[in-house]
Every structure is written in structure tokens, then in C-alpha cells.
Coordinates of C-alpha atoms in Angstrom, one line a residue:
Chain H
X249 CA 330.4 34.7 45.2
X250 CA 326.8 35.9 46.1
X251 CA 324.0 34.7 43.4
X252 CA 321.4 36.4 45.2
X253 CA 318.6 37.0 43.1
X254 CA 318.3 33.2 42.6
X255 CA 315.0 32.3 44.6
X256 CA 315.0 28.8 45.8
X257 CA 312.6 26.3 47.5
X258 CA 313.7 23.5 49.5
X259 CA 311.5 20.3 49.6
X260 CA 312.2 18.2 52.5
X261 CA 313.8 18.8 55.9
X262 CA 315.9 15.7 56.7
X263 CA 319.6 15.6 57.0
X264 CA 320.0 15.9 53.2
X265 CA 317.8 19.0 52.9
X266 CA 319.3 20.6 56.3
X267 CA 322.8 20.3 55.3
X268 CA 322.4 21.3 51.6
X269 CA 320.2 24.3 52.5
X270 CA 322.5 25.5 55.2
X271 CA 325.3 25.4 52.8
X272 CA 323.2 27.2 50.2
X273 CA 321.6 30.0 52.3
X274 CA 324.8 32.2 52.0
X275 CA 324.7 31.9 48.0
X276 CA 321.0 32.1 47.0
X277 CA 317.6 33.0 48.5
X278 CA 316.1 30.3 50.1
X279 CA 312.5 31.6 50.1
X280 CA 310.5 28.6 51.4
X281 CA 311.0 25.1 53.3
X282 CA 308.3 22.6 52.6
X283 CA 308.0 19.5 54.7
X284 CA 304.9 16.8 55.1
X285 CA 305.4 17.9 59.0
X286 CA 304.8 21.5 59.7
X287 CA 307.3 21.4 62.6
X288 CA 310.0 20.0 60.8
X289 CA 309.7 22.7 57.9
X290 CA 309.3 25.2 60.7
X291 CA 312.7 23.9 62.4
X292 CA 314.7 23.9 59.4
X293 CA 313.3 27.5 58.1
X294 CA 314.2 29.0 61.7
X295 CA 317.8 28.2 60.5
X296 CA 317.7 29.8 57.5
X297 CA 318.0 33.6 56.7
X298 CA 314.6 34.3 55.2
X299 CA 312.8 30.9 54.5
X300 CA 308.9 30.4 55.1
X301 CA 308.0 27.1 56.4
X302 CA 305.0 25.1 54.8
X303 CA 303.6 21.7 54.7
X304 CA 301.0 22.4 51.9
X305 CA 302.5 21.5 48.6
X306 CA 300.1 23.9 46.8
X307 CA 301.3 26.9 48.5
X308 CA 304.6 26.0 47.4
X309 CA 305.8 29.4 45.4
X310 CA 305.0 29.0 41.6
X311 CA 307.8 31.6 40.7
X312 CA 310.9 30.4 42.2
X313 CA 314.1 29.8 39.9
X314 CA 315.1 26.4 41.6
X315 CA 313.0 23.6 43.5
X316 CA 315.8 21.4 45.3
X317 CA 313.9 18.1 46.2
X318 CA 315.8 16.3 49.2
X319 CA 313.2 13.5 50.2
X320 CA 313.2 9.7 50.4
X321 CA 313.8 7.9 46.9
X322 CA 310.1 6.5 47.1
X323 CA 308.6 10.1 47.2
X324 CA 310.5 11.8 44.4
X325 CA 308.2 11.1 41.5
X326 CA 305.1 12.2 43.7
X327 CA 306.7 15.5 44.4
X328 CA 307.8 16.0 40.8
X329 CA 304.2 15.5 39.8
X330 CA 302.7 17.9 42.2
X331 CA 305.2 20.5 41.0
X332 CA 304.6 19.8 37.5
X333 CA 303.2 23.5 37.0
X334 CA 306.4 25.5 38.2
X335 CA 308.5 27.3 35.7
X336 CA 311.4 26.9 37.7
X337 CA 314.2 24.0 37.6
X338 CA 313.3 20.9 39.6
X339 CA 316.2 18.7 40.9
X340 CA 316.5 15.7 43.3
X341 CA 319.5 14.6 45.3
X342 CA 318.9 10.8 44.9
X343 CA 321.8 8.4 43.9
X344 CA 319.3 5.9 42.1
X345 CA 316.2 7.8 41.0
X346 CA 316.4 8.0 37.2
X347 CA 316.1 11.2 35.3
X348 CA 314.5 9.8 32.0
X349 CA 311.6 8.0 34.0
X350 CA 310.9 11.3 35.7
X351 CA 310.8 13.2 32.5
X352 CA 308.3 10.5 31.0
X353 CA 306.3 10.5 34.1
X354 CA 305.9 14.4 34.4
X355 CA 306.6 15.8 31.0
X356 CA 308.4 18.7 32.6
X357 CA 311.4 19.4 30.4
X358 CA 313.6 21.3 32.8
X359 CA 314.5 19.0 35.6
X360 CA 317.6 17.5 36.9
X361 CA 319.6 15.7 39.5
X362 CA 321.9 17.1 42.1
X363 CA 323.5 14.2 44.0
X364 CA 326.0 14.8 46.9
X365 CA 328.1 11.6 47.5
X366 CA 328.1 11.5 51.0
X367 CA 325.9 10.4 54.0
X368 CA 324.7 13.3 56.4
X369 CA 323.5 12.9 59.8
X370 CA 322.2 15.0 62.4
X371 CA 325.3 14.9 64.7
X372 CA 327.9 15.5 62.1
X373 CA 329.0 18.2 59.8
X374 CA 330.9 17.0 56.9
X375 CA 333.1 19.6 55.2
X376 CA 331.0 20.3 52.1
X377 CA 334.0 21.7 49.9
X378 CA 335.5 18.1 49.5
X379 CA 332.1 16.4 48.5
X380 CA 331.7 15.6 45.2
X381 CA 328.5 16.2 43.5
X382 CA 326.9 14.6 40.6
X383 CA 324.8 16.7 38.2
X384 CA 322.3 15.6 35.5
X385 CA 320.2 17.9 33.6
X386 CA 317.4 17.3 31.4
X387 CA 318.6 20.0 28.9
X388 CA 322.3 21.7 28.8
X389 CA 320.9 25.0 30.4
X390 CA 319.6 23.0 33.3
X391 CA 323.1 21.0 33.4
X392 CA 325.0 24.3 33.4
X393 CA 322.5 25.8 36.0
X394 CA 323.2 22.9 38.4
X395 CA 326.5 23.1 37.9
X396 CA 327.1 26.3 38.7
X397 CA 325.2 26.2 41.9
X398 CA 327.1 22.9 42.9
X399 CA 330.5 24.7 42.3
X400 CA 329.7 27.2 45.0
X401 CA 329.2 24.5 47.5
X402 CA 332.1 22.1 46.3
X403 CA 335.5 21.9 44.5
X404 CA 334.6 18.5 43.1
X405 CA 331.6 18.5 40.6
X406 CA 330.8 16.1 37.8
X407 CA 328.5 15.8 35.0
X408 CA 326.9 12.1 35.5
X409 CA 324.1 10.6 33.6
X410 CA 321.9 8.2 35.5
X411 CA 324.1 5.3 34.4
X412 CA 327.0 6.6 35.6
X413 CA 325.1 7.6 39.0
X414 CA 324.2 3.9 39.3
X415 CA 327.5 2.6 39.0
X416 CA 328.8 5.0 41.6
X417 CA 325.7 3.8 43.8
X418 CA 326.6 0.2 43.3
X419 CA 330.4 0.9 44.2
X420 CA 329.4 2.9 47.3
X421 CA 327.0 0.0 48.2
X422 CA 330.2 -2.3 48.4
X423 CA 332.4 0.0 49.7
X424 CA 330.3 1.6 52.4
X425 CA 327.1 -0.3 53.3
X426 CA 329.0 -3.8 52.9
X427 CA 332.1 -2.6 54.8
X428 CA 329.8 -1.2 57.6
X429 CA 328.3 -4.7 57.9
X430 CA 331.7 -6.5 58.3
X431 CA 332.1 -3.6 61.2
X432 CA 328.8 -4.9 62.5
X433 CA 330.0 -8.5 62.6
X434 CA 333.1 -7.6 64.3
X435 CA 331.1 -5.5 66.8
X436 CA 328.8 -8.3 67.5
X437 CA 331.3 -10.8 67.5
X438 CA 333.4 -9.0 70.4
X439 CA 330.5 -8.1 72.4
X440 CA 329.3 -11.8 72.5
X441 CA 332.9 -12.9 73.1
X442 CA 334.9 -10.3 75.1
X443 CA 334.6 -7.0 77.2
X444 CA 335.2 -4.9 74.2
X445 CA 333.2 -3.7 70.9
X446 CA 334.2 -2.3 67.8
X447 CA 335.7 1.1 69.3
X448 CA 338.8 -0.9 70.4
X449 CA 339.5 -1.5 66.7
X450 CA 339.1 2.3 65.9
X451 CA 343.0 3.4 65.5
X452 CA 343.2 0.1 63.3
X453 CA 340.1 1.1 61.2
X454 CA 340.9 4.6 60.6
X455 CA 344.6 3.8 59.5
X456 CA 343.2 1.3 57.3
X457 CA 341.1 3.5 55.5
X458 CA 343.9 5.9 55.0
X459 CA 346.3 3.2 53.8
X460 CA 343.7 2.2 51.2
X461 CA 342.8 5.4 50.2
X462 CA 346.6 6.2 49.3
X463 CA 347.9 2.9 48.0
X464 CA 344.5 1.4 46.7
X465 CA 342.7 -1.4 48.7
X466 CA 344.5 -4.3 46.4
X467 CA 347.7 -3.5 47.7
X468 CA 346.4 -2.7 51.2
X469 CA 345.0 -5.9 51.6
X470 CA 346.6 -7.8 54.7
X471 CA 345.0 -10.9 56.9
X472 CA 345.3 -14.5 56.9
X473 CA 343.7 -14.9 53.4
X474 CA 346.3 -13.0 51.6
X475 CA 349.2 -14.3 53.2
X476 CA 347.5 -17.8 52.4
X477 CA 347.6 -18.8 56.3
X478 CA 345.2 -21.9 56.0
X479 CA 345.8 -22.7 59.9
X480 CA 344.6 -19.4 61.1
X481 CA 341.5 -19.4 58.4
X482 CA 340.6 -23.1 59.5
X483 CA 340.8 -22.1 63.5
X484 CA 338.7 -19.0 62.5
X485 CA 336.0 -20.9 60.6
X486 CA 335.8 -23.6 63.3
X487 CA 334.8 -20.5 65.9
X488 CA 332.1 -19.2 63.9
X489 CA 328.6 -20.1 62.8
X490 CA 325.8 -19.4 60.5
X491 CA 326.1 -16.7 57.9
X492 CA 329.2 -15.2 59.8
X493 CA 330.8 -18.5 58.7
X494 CA 329.6 -18.3 55.4
X495 CA 330.9 -14.7 54.7
X496 CA 334.3 -15.6 56.3
X497 CA 334.5 -18.6 53.8
X498 CA 333.5 -16.6 50.7
X499 CA 335.4 -13.5 51.4
X500 CA 338.7 -15.6 52.4
X501 CA 338.1 -17.7 49.2
X502 CA 337.7 -14.5 47.1
X503 CA 340.8 -12.8 48.8
X504 CA 343.1 -16.0 48.2
X505 CA 341.9 -16.3 44.6
X506 CA 342.2 -12.6 43.7
X507 CA 345.7 -12.3 45.1
X508 CA 346.8 -15.4 43.5
X509 CA 345.8 -14.7 39.9
X510 CA 347.0 -11.2 39.8
X511 CA 350.1 -11.6 41.9
X512 CA 351.6 -14.1 39.0
Chain P
X19 CA 359.6 8.9 82.4
X20 CA 363.0 7.3 81.6
X21 CA 363.6 3.6 82.1
X22 CA 366.9 3.8 81.1
X23 CA 368.8 1.0 82.6
X24 CA 366.5 -1.7 80.8
X25 CA 368.7 -2.9 78.1
X26 CA 366.6 -4.3 75.1
X27 CA 367.5 -6.0 71.9
X28 CA 365.1 -5.7 68.7
X29 CA 364.7 -8.6 66.8
X30 CA 363.3 -7.8 63.4
X31 CA 363.6 -4.6 61.2
X32 CA 360.3 -4.5 59.3
X33 CA 357.3 -1.9 59.9
X34 CA 356.3 -3.4 63.6
X35 CA 360.1 -3.6 64.5
X36 CA 360.6 0.1 63.4
X37 CA 357.6 1.8 64.8
X38 CA 358.1 0.1 68.0
X39 CA 361.6 0.9 68.3
X40 CA 361.7 4.2 67.3
X41 CA 359.0 4.9 70.2
X42 CA 360.9 2.8 72.7
X43 CA 364.1 4.5 72.1
X44 CA 363.8 7.2 74.4
X45 CA 362.5 5.2 77.4
X46 CA 364.9 2.3 77.3
X47 CA 368.4 1.4 76.2
X48 CA 368.3 -0.6 72.8
X49 CA 371.5 -2.0 72.7
X50 CA 371.2 -4.1 69.6
X51 CA 368.9 -4.5 66.5
X52 CA 369.0 -7.8 64.6
X53 CA 367.7 -8.7 61.2
X54 CA 368.4 -11.7 59.0
X55 CA 369.3 -8.9 56.6
X56 CA 372.4 -6.8 57.5
X57 CA 371.6 -3.8 55.9
X58 CA 368.0 -3.8 57.2
X59 CA 369.5 -4.0 60.6
X60 CA 371.7 -1.4 60.0
X61 CA 369.1 1.1 58.6
X62 CA 366.8 0.7 61.7
X63 CA 369.9 0.8 64.0
X64 CA 370.7 4.2 62.4
X65 CA 367.6 5.7 63.2
X66 CA 368.2 4.7 67.1
X67 CA 370.2 6.5 69.8
X68 CA 372.9 3.6 70.3
X69 CA 371.9 0.3 68.7
X70 CA 374.3 -2.0 67.2
X71 CA 373.0 -3.8 64.1
X72 CA 373.8 -7.4 63.6
X73 CA 372.4 -10.7 61.3
X74 CA 373.9 -13.3 63.2
X75 CA 371.5 -14.5 66.1
X76 CA 374.5 -16.1 68.0
X77 CA 375.8 -12.4 68.6
X78 CA 373.0 -11.1 70.3
X79 CA 373.7 -10.0 73.7
X80 CA 372.9 -12.8 76.2
X81 CA 372.6 -10.6 79.1
X82 CA 369.9 -7.9 78.0
X83 CA 366.8 -7.3 80.0
X84 CA 364.2 -7.6 77.1
X85 CA 364.2 -8.9 73.6
X86 CA 361.1 -7.7 71.5
X87 CA 360.6 -10.2 68.6
X88 CA 358.8 -8.3 65.6
X89 CA 359.0 -10.8 62.8
X90 CA 356.4 -12.9 60.7
X91 CA 354.3 -15.2 62.7
X92 CA 356.0 -18.2 61.1
X93 CA 359.2 -17.3 62.2
X94 CA 358.5 -16.6 65.8
X95 CA 359.0 -20.2 67.2
X96 CA 362.6 -20.5 65.3
X97 CA 363.7 -17.1 67.1
X98 CA 362.4 -18.1 70.6
X99 CA 364.3 -21.3 70.3
X100 CA 367.5 -19.5 69.2
X101 CA 367.1 -17.2 72.1
X102 CA 366.3 -20.0 74.4
X103 CA 369.6 -19.3 76.6
X104 CA 369.2 -15.7 77.7
X105 CA 368.1 -14.8 80.9
X106 CA 365.9 -11.8 80.1
X107 CA 362.1 -11.7 79.0
X108 CA 361.4 -12.5 75.4
X109 CA 358.1 -11.2 73.9
X110 CA 356.6 -11.3 70.3
X111 CA 354.5 -8.7 68.6
X112 CA 352.0 -11.4 67.1
X113 CA 348.3 -11.3 67.4
X114 CA 348.0 -15.2 66.4
X115 CA 351.0 -17.0 68.1
X116 CA 349.9 -18.7 71.2
X117 CA 352.1 -18.2 74.2
X118 CA 351.4 -21.9 75.5
X119 CA 352.7 -23.5 72.5
X120 CA 355.9 -21.5 72.8
X121 CA 356.4 -22.6 76.6
X122 CA 356.0 -26.1 75.5
X123 CA 358.3 -25.6 72.6
X124 CA 361.1 -23.5 74.2
X125 CA 360.8 -24.6 78.0
X126 CA 361.7 -21.2 78.7
X127 CA 359.8 -19.7 81.5
X128 CA 360.0 -16.1 81.3
X129 CA 358.5 -15.3 77.7
X130 CA 355.3 -13.1 76.6
X131 CA 353.3 -11.5 74.0
X132 CA 353.5 -7.6 73.5
X133 CA 350.7 -7.1 70.6
X134 CA 350.0 -3.7 69.1
X135 CA 346.4 -3.7 67.7
X136 CA 347.5 -1.6 64.8
X137 CA 348.7 -2.0 61.1
X138 CA 352.2 -0.3 60.3
X139 CA 353.5 0.8 57.3
X140 CA 356.4 2.8 56.0
X141 CA 354.6 5.9 55.0
X142 CA 352.4 6.5 57.8
X143 CA 352.9 7.3 61.5
X144 CA 349.9 6.4 63.6
X145 CA 349.7 7.8 66.9
X146 CA 351.1 5.5 69.2
X147 CA 349.5 6.9 72.3
X148 CA 345.8 5.5 70.7
X149 CA 347.0 2.0 69.8
X150 CA 345.7 -0.6 72.0
X151 CA 348.2 -2.7 73.4
X152 CA 347.5 -6.5 74.4
X153 CA 349.7 -8.0 76.9
X154 CA 350.3 -11.6 77.9
X155 CA 353.3 -12.9 80.3
X156 CA 353.9 -16.5 81.3
X157 CA 354.3 -15.3 84.9
X158 CA 352.8 -12.6 86.7
X159 CA 356.0 -10.8 86.9
X160 CA 356.5 -11.0 83.0
X161 CA 353.0 -9.5 82.3
X162 CA 353.8 -6.7 85.0
X163 CA 357.0 -5.9 83.2
X164 CA 355.7 -5.9 79.9
X165 CA 352.5 -3.8 81.1
X166 CA 355.0 -1.4 82.4
X167 CA 356.8 -0.9 79.1
X168 CA 353.5 -0.6 77.1
X169 CA 352.3 2.2 79.4
X170 CA 355.2 4.0 78.6
X171 CA 354.1 4.2 75.1
X172 CA 350.2 4.0 75.1
X173 CA 347.2 5.0 77.5
X174 CA 345.3 1.7 76.4
X175 CA 347.2 -1.4 77.7
X176 CA 345.4 -4.7 78.3
X177 CA 346.2 -8.0 79.9
X178 CA 345.0 -10.7 77.2
X179 CA 345.4 -14.5 77.1
X180 CA 345.7 -16.0 74.0
X181 CA 341.9 -16.8 73.7
X182 CA 341.2 -12.9 74.0
X183 CA 343.8 -12.2 71.6
X184 CA 342.2 -14.5 69.2
X185 CA 338.8 -13.1 69.2
X186 CA 340.4 -9.9 68.9
X187 CA 341.9 -11.0 65.9
X188 CA 339.0 -12.7 64.4
X189 CA 337.0 -9.4 64.8
X190 CA 339.9 -7.5 63.0
X191 CA 339.5 -10.0 60.2
X192 CA 336.1 -9.1 59.4
X193 CA 336.2 -5.4 60.4
X194 CA 339.6 -4.5 58.8
X195 CA 340.6 -7.2 56.0
X196 CA 337.1 -7.9 54.9
X197 CA 336.1 -4.3 54.8
X198 CA 339.1 -3.6 52.8
X199 CA 338.1 -6.2 50.4
X200 CA 334.6 -4.5 50.0
X201 CA 336.5 -1.3 49.1
X202 CA 338.6 -3.6 46.7
X203 CA 335.5 -4.6 44.9
X204 CA 334.4 -1.1 44.7
X205 CA 337.7 0.2 43.2
X206 CA 337.6 -2.6 40.4
X207 CA 333.8 -2.0 39.6
X208 CA 334.7 1.8 39.3
X209 CA 337.7 1.5 37.3
X210 CA 335.9 -1.2 34.9
X211 CA 332.6 1.0 34.6
X212 CA 333.7 4.5 35.2
X213 CA 336.5 7.0 34.9
X214 CA 336.8 7.1 38.7
X215 CA 338.0 4.9 41.1
X216 CA 337.8 4.2 45.0
X217 CA 339.2 7.8 46.0
X218 CA 335.9 9.3 44.9
X219 CA 334.3 7.6 47.9
X220 CA 336.9 8.8 50.4
X221 CA 334.9 11.7 52.3
X222 CA 332.1 9.3 52.2
X223 CA 333.8 6.4 53.7
X224 CA 335.7 8.6 56.2
X225 CA 332.3 9.8 57.3
X226 CA 330.8 6.4 57.5
X227 CA 333.5 5.1 59.8
X228 CA 333.3 8.1 62.1
X229 CA 329.4 7.5 62.2
X230 CA 329.9 3.5 62.7
X231 CA 332.4 4.1 65.6
X232 CA 330.2 6.8 67.3
X233 CA 326.5 5.1 67.1
X234 CA 327.9 1.8 66.5
X235 CA 327.5 -0.1 63.2
X236 CA 324.4 -1.8 63.5
X237 CA 322.3 1.6 63.9
X238 CA 324.6 3.5 61.4
X239 CA 323.6 0.7 58.6
X240 CA 322.5 2.3 55.1
X241 CA 321.8 1.3 51.9
X242 CA 318.8 -0.7 49.7
X243 CA 319.2 -3.7 51.8
X244 CA 318.4 -2.2 55.1
X245 CA 315.7 -0.1 53.5
X246 CA 314.4 -3.4 51.9
X247 CA 314.6 -1.8 48.4
X248 CA 313.9 -4.8 46.4
X249 CA 314.2 -3.0 43.1
X250 CA 317.3 -1.5 43.5
X251 CA 319.0 -4.9 45.0
X252 CA 317.5 -6.6 41.7
X253 CA 318.9 -4.0 39.5
X254 CA 322.3 -4.2 41.2
X255 CA 322.3 -8.0 41.1
X256 CA 321.8 -8.3 37.5
X257 CA 324.7 -5.9 37.0
X258 CA 327.2 -7.9 38.6
X259 CA 328.9 -11.4 37.8
X260 CA 331.0 -14.1 39.7
X261 CA 331.7 -13.7 43.4
X262 CA 331.2 -9.9 43.0
X263 CA 327.5 -11.1 42.8
X264 CA 327.5 -13.8 45.3
X265 CA 328.9 -11.5 47.7
X266 CA 326.3 -9.0 46.9
X267 CA 323.6 -11.5 47.5
X268 CA 324.8 -13.0 50.6
X269 CA 325.5 -9.8 52.5
X270 CA 322.2 -8.1 51.3
X271 CA 320.2 -11.0 52.8
X272 CA 322.3 -10.7 55.8
X273 CA 321.7 -6.9 56.3
X274 CA 317.8 -7.6 55.7
X275 CA 317.6 -10.6 58.0
X276 CA 319.7 -9.1 61.0
X277 CA 317.5 -5.8 60.8
X278 CA 314.4 -7.5 60.4
X279 CA 315.0 -9.9 63.5
X280 CA 316.3 -7.1 65.7
X281 CA 313.9 -4.1 64.7
X282 CA 311.0 -6.2 65.8

């Protein structure tokens, strides 16, 4: 499904930029990679077929078809303003930067969002085909263009306005960031009180995630709170201090309450 | 590594009893399966080489070498009392029932704990070799006997007194039960506000668990709180209500605080 002829500039050289451009490289012609840091731009460009690295935004090719902006949320408006005079489509990869504000700020009409719902890191290589992509365009043409590109990468591409993206992002904060903090508390607790760390829980956590995804988390809920085991809960609370104790109480109460109401 | 000659009675027919007895069946001679419910006892016994099902505790073979008690925490003391007169070793599979209390209550000297740190369900078949087993015996002989059996099932067998087991169980409540509740909040939020549910986050959550286990959860922490992104946090809080909002605030504050202190 070669789409050569489409000339793309990658703005950014971090993990998102790297994983997306490696995946795009066989589909489109990536002509340039920009990064504030020339070494980083060269590092990423060196992994691609025929991309030229640069660190000066003014040297960005003004005639490309598509500018993919994978930088920190804070830097997105600044980049969009600096590329204001390009004819091609500019899209950012952020879950939380609103498109409407960018249209207001830049006055540019053909811009969009190309948001992969995944966390990327140097060491891992997530299967890009299974990653959901959320697409938003300032016009129908932009939406269709972005969706077409995304469909070459992934089987799961959705149109999503900024509201829907905000909802998904908020859900991800609970499911992803806050769940990770629960693992962090467990990890600290184990290191302080035993010779183990979070890795001892790995088979359990993998199995629980599998279960929650197959039967849904409500029905997969286990533990003293859902059993209403007040003896164990009291014993645990007396062991804990500070915010760990506060979190234990609040979440146990929520689990008890949520299963009491709905199970009736 | 056949250990035949060791005659075992399985007490219980739930998920833990089922998975453990299927794994033990090729190593020892399971002679009986007891359940309060005869159908359930017969269901499990039917899957084993040569086990007789029964629902009357008085008919349990008094001359077996090992009685594995995989029942609800609450039922453990009652079962131990009912089997008070057997000569063989009795062990339960619970993370939170204390051995000392059982010794006091039953007066029986050769009892122990055989605790697999895993959640078992009907539909899944976790790799038993990777499951950590925590072993405790009322005497050194019992500990060695139980460890020997566990080592035939798993590569990861540890001695753990009731204190260590309690610590591991408390850590698992955070990492497993509370993380699941974070997924539950996300699932509810998505169902209420979008056409998606928690499954849209599956690739993200799988990748995040992998990352947390490889670099540790503290260093894997992402999201608006660890970035100190107060704009996004304020926007999210204004969207939420009730205990979801309380949890959002408390955990965001904890993440901010914990990364502020330690990053300096």
C-alpha cells in the first residue's frame, strides 16, 4: 500500500516522533526531520530512508504535503505558528491540545490531530496495528487525508473531536496513570517491608489485566473491600500511614459502596 | 519428577482448588475431592486421574499424607477443626489466614500454608511455573514437605511467615484490587461519555504494565500530575463529580508530592 508521492516532514525526535516516523517511512516519503537539537534530528533521520535532519524551523520545506508535529503539548502552538505559511496539512499527536484554539491562534485552515492512544518508549516496540488512532481535521478533506494515512498504520482509526479526545484522555489518566501510582505504592511498600518489590506481583497483575479486559473491571473486582471483609481492611489500615492510608480508606469505601448499590 | 506414593485429599472445588489439583495430579496421588456440594466435587474429581468425590467431611480419608484446603478464608478454621484427627499435613491456600491462630484453635501440630500469589478463574489458565508460592509450616518438617511439593509446580517458591504474607497481601490490594478499581472508574466514565469502554485502552494498559515492571512504577509514571500540568488537572477536576473527583484530586496531589520530593 505504497503512498509515495506524499511528502512528509516530521517535527520532533522523541519517542512518539520516532515510532510514528519509523512506521510511516515505508508508506510516505519523509523528506525532513526537525528537532531543536540537531543531534537528535540526525539520530532519527539516520533511521529513515531519505530524510534530511534540521534544527532550524525556517529551513523546513514549505512545499511538503504533511507536517506531523510530535512535540510536548506546550510546544505545539508555537510550532504551528512558525509553520503558518506552509500550504500542506499540519497535525499534532497530542491527546489534550484543542484544535479549535489552534485554528483561532494560527488562522490556518488545514490543520488536524493525529493522536495515537499509546505510550511510547525507547526500549519497547508496541504493535502499531493494534493502537487506536484518533483523528480530527479542521475540514472534511483534512479528516479524510489523516484517516487515510492512519489506516495504513493501524486497524483501529476513529474520528474524534476535541471533546471525545478529552474524555478518552481523562479515562486514561485513571486507568493508566493512577493505576501506575497504585503499583508505585505497592512497590514502595514491598521494598520497605520485605525483600521483594513489585516484580513479585507481575504474574498476578498480568492475569488481572487480562481478566479485567475480558469480563470488565467491575465484574473482575476482587479483594477485601468487595468481599466486605472489615477485619482485613481494619488490619491493613492500622499498618499504613499518611496518604497511603488515606488512599486505602477512600478506595475501599468506594469499592464497598459501588458494589453494594449495584449488586442489589 | 513423579512423587507418587504421596496420597493427597483436595478440600474445595473452586478455582484455586481446580487449578492446583490439575497441576498436582501428575505429581501426587489425589485420592479424594471434597466439596460441600457433591456435584462440584464430582465435577473436579472427574478431571483428575483417580479421585473420589465426596461432600461429607467425616468420609474424608484419615490416612492421607496431605490435605490441601482451598476454600474461602472464613471457612478455613472450621475445616481445620473438622480434620483435627488426621495424621497427615493440612495446609490452606489463603494469603490472609494466620497460621498461629490455627495452631491455637486446633491444637494440631503439623499444619501449614501453601499460598499461590495469583488470581484464578474458570476461563483462564495462568502459567503455573511462573506463579510465586509462599510456604509456611508449623514445623521445619512441614515447611520442607510443602516446599518440596511447591517446587514441583513452580520455579518460584519462598518461605513466608504470616507477617510477610500479610505485607504481600497488602501490597497486592493496592497493585491489584485498587488498580482494577481505577480501570473500573475509567470504564464507567467512557461508557457514560463516549461510545467506547475500557477495551479501547487495552494496548495502552498492556504496554504500561510492561513498562512499570521493567523500569519500576515510579520511573514509569506519566500523566498531567507528574508533568505538573495544572491546566489539564483543573479541567479534568471540573468534569468529574462525587468520589471520582475526590480520588482524582487525592491521587494527583500524591503524584505531584511524591515526584517533587524525590526528584530533588
